[in-house]
Amino acid sequence: MNRSATVLLTALAPVSWGTTYAVTTEFLPPGRPLFTGLMRALPAGLLLLALTRVLPRGIWWGRAAVLGALNIGAFFPLLFLSAYRLPGGTAAVVTSVGPLCVVGLSAVLLGQRPTARSVLTGIVAAFGVSLVVLRAAGALDVLGVTAALAATVSMSAGTVLTQRWGRPDGVGPLALAGWQLTAGGLLVAPLALGVEGAPPALNGPAVGGYVYLALANTAVAYWLWFRGIGRLTATQVTFLGPLSPLTAATVGWAALGQALTPVQAAGMAVAFGATVAGQLHRTGTAERPSDRPGRGGRPGPVTATAGTPRQTSGG
């Protein structure tokens, strides 16, 4: 499959995540963010495990637990905590700095030299998102901002480590997604029960909402996300992240009757332009799957010599 098709398929993940807010507010019980995170992760992970029938081996038990904690187990609770404590779309603005986090972590863990263009593109993407989702100023909650930043760093680290470690021989992205979702869901479960208590009573719309979140929004979306991380650079994958708040704004306008101002429309254009630019820039390294084995038993990234242009080919 060519690179453009891979980018488009990977982009479906953040587009799907952009529908989470509408589904949660319209169909799910209020005030149960941890239970919602649990229902997103654990059923999806167990389903993928049942479909693939592949379990981690050796060092991958530990790696699956680490990736599951970063991408799911820590990310979900921190993200929900920030969303509940920060006004308007402030949480989305804070988390939109994810591309900048991945650029920095990729330099440390993958040896990908950050470029002025990638840093500028990340700043422009965050600015565009802020125009779309940021509302009237209010007192910012320190815990909420800290949780949003921690969620961003957690997902960014998970994205970079997923690319660094690759996958074991014979293991596809579907199984890798199942490992992480199951591990993350098992981490969220005791937290949800301890903080929120017993599961709430569910009506028909709530059941449908949870089924959608577990299947399309999580099982399929994370499979596409981890598949993309294996074929693109971590920086390219994370530059698709702004599509999530852009989708949320579009769904709010089209389906929920929320107004879309000219400033918001301009912000969408800016953020989308930065997302496209993030797929075009060159970095200090590129992943070439056919070159040599990586640490996870699969091909890994190849480091360029100084002055050699690289083609960029993850959360």
Coordinates of C-alpha atoms in Angstrom, one line a residue:
M1 CA 0.0 0.0 0.0
N2 CA 1.4 3.4 -0.9
R3 CA 2.2 6.1 1.6
S4 CA -0.8 8.3 0.9
A5 CA -3.2 5.5 1.5
T6 CA -1.5 4.7 4.7
V7 CA -1.8 8.3 5.9
L8 CA -5.5 8.4 5.0
L9 CA -6.2 5.2 6.8
T10 CA -4.3 6.3 9.9
A11 CA -6.1 9.6 9.8
L12 CA -9.4 7.7 10.4
A13 CA -8.3 7.1 14.0
P14 CA -8.2 10.7 15.2
V15 CA -11.3 11.4 13.1
S16 CA -13.1 8.7 14.9
W17 CA -11.8 10.0 18.3
G18 CA -13.3 13.4 17.4
T19 CA -16.8 11.8 17.7
T20 CA -16.2 10.8 21.3
Y21 CA -17.4 14.0 22.9
A22 CA -20.7 14.0 21.0
V23 CA -21.4 10.3 21.7
T24 CA -20.5 10.8 25.4
T25 CA -22.7 13.9 25.9
E26 CA -25.7 12.6 23.9
F27 CA -25.9 8.9 24.8
L28 CA -23.8 8.0 27.9
P29 CA -24.5 8.5 31.6
P30 CA -23.1 11.8 32.9
G31 CA -20.2 12.0 35.3
R32 CA -18.7 8.6 34.6
P33 CA -15.4 9.4 32.7
L34 CA -13.4 6.5 34.2
F35 CA -16.2 3.9 33.6
T36 CA -16.4 5.2 30.0
G37 CA -12.7 4.8 29.6
L38 CA -12.9 1.3 30.9
M39 CA -15.8 0.4 28.6
R40 CA -13.8 1.8 25.7
A41 CA -10.6 -0.1 26.4
L42 CA -11.2 -3.5 28.0
P43 CA -14.0 -4.9 25.8
A44 CA -12.1 -3.8 22.7
G45 CA -8.9 -5.3 23.9
L46 CA -10.5 -8.6 24.8
L47 CA -12.2 -8.7 21.5
L48 CA -9.0 -8.2 19.6
L49 CA -7.3 -10.9 21.7
A50 CA -10.0 -13.3 20.9
L51 CA -9.8 -12.5 17.2
T52 CA -6.0 -12.8 17.0
R53 CA -5.4 -15.5 19.6
V54 CA -1.8 -14.2 20.1
L55 CA -0.3 -13.4 23.5
P56 CA 2.9 -11.6 24.2
R57 CA 6.0 -13.6 24.8
G58 CA 9.2 -13.0 26.7
I59 CA 10.1 -9.3 26.9
W60 CA 6.9 -8.3 25.2
W61 CA 4.8 -8.9 28.4
G62 CA 6.6 -6.0 29.9
R63 CA 6.6 -3.9 26.8
A64 CA 2.9 -4.5 26.2
A65 CA 2.2 -3.4 29.8
V66 CA 4.3 -0.2 29.4
L67 CA 2.7 0.7 26.1
G68 CA -0.8 -0.1 27.4
A69 CA -0.2 2.1 30.4
L70 CA 1.1 5.0 28.3
N71 CA -1.4 4.9 25.4
I72 CA -4.5 3.8 27.3
G73 CA -4.2 3.2 31.1
A74 CA -2.7 6.6 32.0
F75 CA -3.9 8.5 29.0
F76 CA -7.6 7.9 29.4
P77 CA -8.0 8.9 33.0
L78 CA -5.7 12.0 32.6
L79 CA -7.5 13.1 29.5
F80 CA -11.0 12.8 31.2
L81 CA -9.7 14.5 34.3
S82 CA -8.5 17.5 32.3
A83 CA -11.7 17.7 30.3
Y84 CA -13.8 17.8 33.5
R85 CA -11.6 20.5 35.2
L86 CA -10.7 22.8 32.3
P87 CA -13.2 25.3 30.7
G88 CA -14.4 24.9 27.2
G89 CA -11.8 23.5 24.8
T90 CA -8.8 24.4 26.9
A91 CA -7.9 20.7 27.3
A92 CA -8.0 20.2 23.6
V93 CA -5.6 23.1 23.1
V94 CA -3.2 21.8 25.7
T95 CA -3.2 18.3 24.2
S96 CA -2.7 19.7 20.7
V97 CA 0.9 20.3 21.5
G98 CA 1.3 16.6 21.1
P99 CA 3.3 16.9 17.8
L100 CA 5.9 19.1 19.6
C101 CA 6.2 16.5 22.3
V102 CA 6.7 13.7 19.8
V103 CA 9.3 15.8 17.9
G104 CA 11.3 16.1 21.1
L105 CA 10.9 12.5 22.2
S106 CA 11.7 11.3 18.7
A107 CA 15.0 13.2 18.9
V108 CA 15.9 11.4 22.1
L109 CA 14.6 7.9 21.5
L110 CA 14.7 7.5 17.7
G111 CA 17.5 9.8 16.7
Q112 CA 15.3 11.9 14.5
R113 CA 16.7 15.4 14.3
P114 CA 14.0 18.0 14.9
T115 CA 13.8 20.6 12.2
A116 CA 12.6 24.2 12.3
R117 CA 9.9 23.3 9.9
S118 CA 8.5 20.5 12.1
V119 CA 8.6 22.7 15.2
L120 CA 6.9 25.6 13.4
T121 CA 4.3 23.2 11.9
G122 CA 3.5 22.0 15.4
I123 CA 3.1 25.5 16.8
V124 CA 0.8 26.4 13.8
A125 CA -1.3 23.3 14.4
A126 CA -1.8 24.1 18.1
F127 CA -2.7 27.7 17.2
G128 CA -5.3 26.6 14.7
V129 CA -6.9 24.2 17.2
S130 CA -7.0 27.0 19.7
L131 CA -9.0 29.2 17.3
V132 CA -11.5 26.4 16.9
V133 CA -12.1 25.2 20.4
L134 CA -11.0 27.9 22.9
R135 CA -13.8 29.8 24.5
A136 CA -14.0 32.8 26.8
A137 CA -11.2 33.0 29.2
G138 CA -11.6 31.8 32.8
A139 CA -9.5 30.8 35.7
L140 CA -7.4 27.8 34.7
D141 CA -7.3 24.9 37.0
V142 CA -3.7 23.9 37.8
L143 CA -4.6 20.2 38.2
G144 CA -6.6 20.2 35.0
V145 CA -3.7 21.8 33.0
T146 CA -1.2 19.4 34.6
A147 CA -3.4 16.4 33.8
A148 CA -3.8 17.5 30.1
L149 CA 0.0 18.0 29.8
A150 CA 0.6 14.6 31.4
A151 CA -1.9 13.0 29.1
T152 CA -0.2 14.5 26.1
V153 CA 3.3 13.4 27.2
S154 CA 1.9 9.9 28.0
M155 CA 0.4 9.4 24.6
S156 CA 3.4 11.0 22.9
A157 CA 5.8 8.6 24.7
G158 CA 3.6 5.7 23.8
T159 CA 3.6 6.6 20.2
V160 CA 7.4 7.0 20.0
L161 CA 8.1 3.8 22.0
T162 CA 5.6 1.9 19.8
Q163 CA 7.7 2.8 16.8
R164 CA 11.0 2.2 18.5
W165 CA 10.1 -1.3 19.6
G166 CA 8.1 -2.3 16.5
R167 CA 6.4 -5.6 16.8
P168 CA 7.6 -9.2 17.4
D169 CA 8.0 -11.5 14.4
G170 CA 4.6 -12.8 13.2
V171 CA 2.6 -10.3 15.2
G172 CA 0.4 -7.8 13.4
P173 CA -1.0 -4.4 14.5
L174 CA -4.3 -6.0 15.4
A175 CA -2.7 -8.2 18.1
L176 CA -0.5 -5.3 19.3
A177 CA -3.6 -3.1 19.7
G178 CA -5.3 -5.9 21.6
W179 CA -2.4 -6.2 24.0
Q180 CA -2.3 -2.5 24.8
L181 CA -6.0 -2.0 25.1
T182 CA -6.3 -5.0 27.5
A183 CA -3.4 -3.9 29.6
G184 CA -4.7 -0.4 29.7
G185 CA -8.2 -1.5 30.5
L186 CA -7.0 -3.6 33.4
L187 CA -5.2 -0.6 34.8
V188 CA -8.3 1.6 34.5
A189 CA -10.7 -1.0 36.0
P190 CA -9.7 -0.7 39.7
L191 CA -9.5 3.1 39.4
A192 CA -13.0 3.3 38.0
L193 CA -14.5 1.0 40.6
G194 CA -12.6 2.7 43.5
V195 CA -13.4 6.3 42.4
E196 CA -16.8 6.0 40.7
G197 CA -18.3 2.9 42.4
A198 CA -20.5 0.3 40.8
P199 CA -21.4 0.6 37.1
P200 CA -24.4 2.7 36.4
A201 CA -27.7 1.4 35.0
L202 CA -27.6 1.5 31.2
N203 CA -30.5 2.2 28.8
G204 CA -30.6 1.4 25.1
P205 CA -28.8 4.5 23.8
A206 CA -26.1 4.1 26.4
V207 CA -25.5 0.5 25.4
G208 CA -25.3 1.6 21.7
G209 CA -22.9 4.4 22.6
Y210 CA -20.6 2.1 24.5
V211 CA -20.7 -0.5 21.7
Y212 CA -19.7 2.2 19.2
L213 CA -16.9 3.5 21.5
A214 CA -15.5 0.0 22.0
L215 CA -15.7 -1.2 18.4
A216 CA -15.3 1.7 15.9
N217 CA -13.9 4.3 18.2
T218 CA -11.3 2.1 20.0
A219 CA -10.8 -1.4 18.5
V220 CA -10.7 -0.3 14.9
A221 CA -9.2 3.2 15.5
Y222 CA -6.3 2.0 17.7
W223 CA -5.6 -0.8 15.2
L224 CA -5.3 1.8 12.4
W225 CA -3.2 4.1 14.7
F226 CA -0.7 1.4 15.7
R227 CA -0.6 0.2 12.1
G228 CA 0.2 3.7 11.0
I229 CA 3.0 4.0 13.6
G230 CA 4.6 0.9 12.1
R231 CA 4.6 2.4 8.6
L232 CA 5.1 6.2 9.1
T233 CA 7.4 8.2 11.3
A234 CA 6.1 9.0 14.8
T235 CA 6.1 12.7 14.0
Q236 CA 3.9 12.1 10.9
V237 CA 1.4 10.1 12.9
T238 CA 1.1 12.6 15.7
F239 CA 0.6 15.5 13.2
L240 CA -2.7 13.7 12.4
G241 CA -3.9 14.3 16.0
P242 CA -5.4 17.8 15.3
L243 CA -8.0 16.1 13.2
S244 CA -9.7 14.9 16.4
P245 CA -10.7 18.4 17.7
L246 CA -11.5 19.5 14.2
T247 CA -13.8 16.5 13.8
A248 CA -15.4 17.3 17.2
A249 CA -16.1 20.9 16.1
T250 CA -17.5 19.7 12.7
V251 CA -19.8 17.1 14.4
G252 CA -21.0 19.8 16.9
W253 CA -21.9 22.1 14.0
A254 CA -23.5 19.5 11.7
A255 CA -25.2 17.2 14.2
L256 CA -25.7 19.2 17.4
G257 CA -26.5 22.6 16.0
Q258 CA -23.5 24.4 17.5
A259 CA -22.5 27.6 15.8
L260 CA -19.3 27.8 13.8
T261 CA -17.9 31.3 13.7
P262 CA -15.7 32.7 10.9
V263 CA -12.7 32.6 13.4
Q264 CA -13.4 28.9 14.0
A265 CA -13.6 28.2 10.3
A266 CA -10.3 30.0 9.8
G267 CA -8.7 28.0 12.7
M268 CA -9.9 24.8 11.1
A269 CA -8.2 25.7 7.8
V270 CA -5.0 26.6 9.6
A271 CA -4.9 23.4 11.7
F272 CA -5.8 21.2 8.7
G273 CA -3.1 22.9 6.7
A274 CA -0.6 22.2 9.4
T275 CA -1.8 18.6 9.5
V276 CA -1.1 18.2 5.8
A277 CA 2.3 20.0 6.1
G278 CA 3.2 17.5 8.9
Q279 CA 2.9 14.7 6.3
L280 CA 5.2 16.4 3.9
H281 CA 8.2 17.6 6.0
R282 CA 11.5 15.7 6.0
T283 CA 13.0 14.6 9.3
G284 CA 16.4 13.4 10.4
T285 CA 15.5 9.8 10.1
A286 CA 13.0 7.7 8.1
E287 CA 11.6 4.3 8.7
R288 CA 12.5 1.9 5.9
P289 CA 10.9 -1.4 6.8
S290 CA 13.0 -3.5 4.4
D291 CA 16.4 -2.3 5.5
R292 CA 17.2 -4.1 8.8
P293 CA 15.6 -5.8 11.8
G294 CA 14.5 -3.5 14.7
R295 CA 14.5 -4.2 18.4
G296 CA 11.0 -5.8 18.4
G297 CA 11.9 -8.4 15.7
R298 CA 10.5 -6.2 13.0
P299 CA 12.4 -3.7 10.8
G300 CA 13.3 -0.5 12.6
P301 CA 14.3 3.1 11.6
V302 CA 17.5 3.8 9.9
T303 CA 19.6 6.8 10.9
A304 CA 20.8 9.0 8.1
T305 CA 24.3 10.3 7.9
A306 CA 24.8 14.0 8.3
G307 CA 23.7 16.0 5.4
T308 CA 21.8 13.2 3.8
P309 CA 18.2 14.1 2.9
R310 CA 15.6 11.7 4.3
Q311 CA 12.2 10.7 3.1
T312 CA 9.6 10.5 5.8
S313 CA 7.6 7.4 5.1
G314 CA 2.6 7.0 15.4
G315 CA -0.9 8.3 20.4

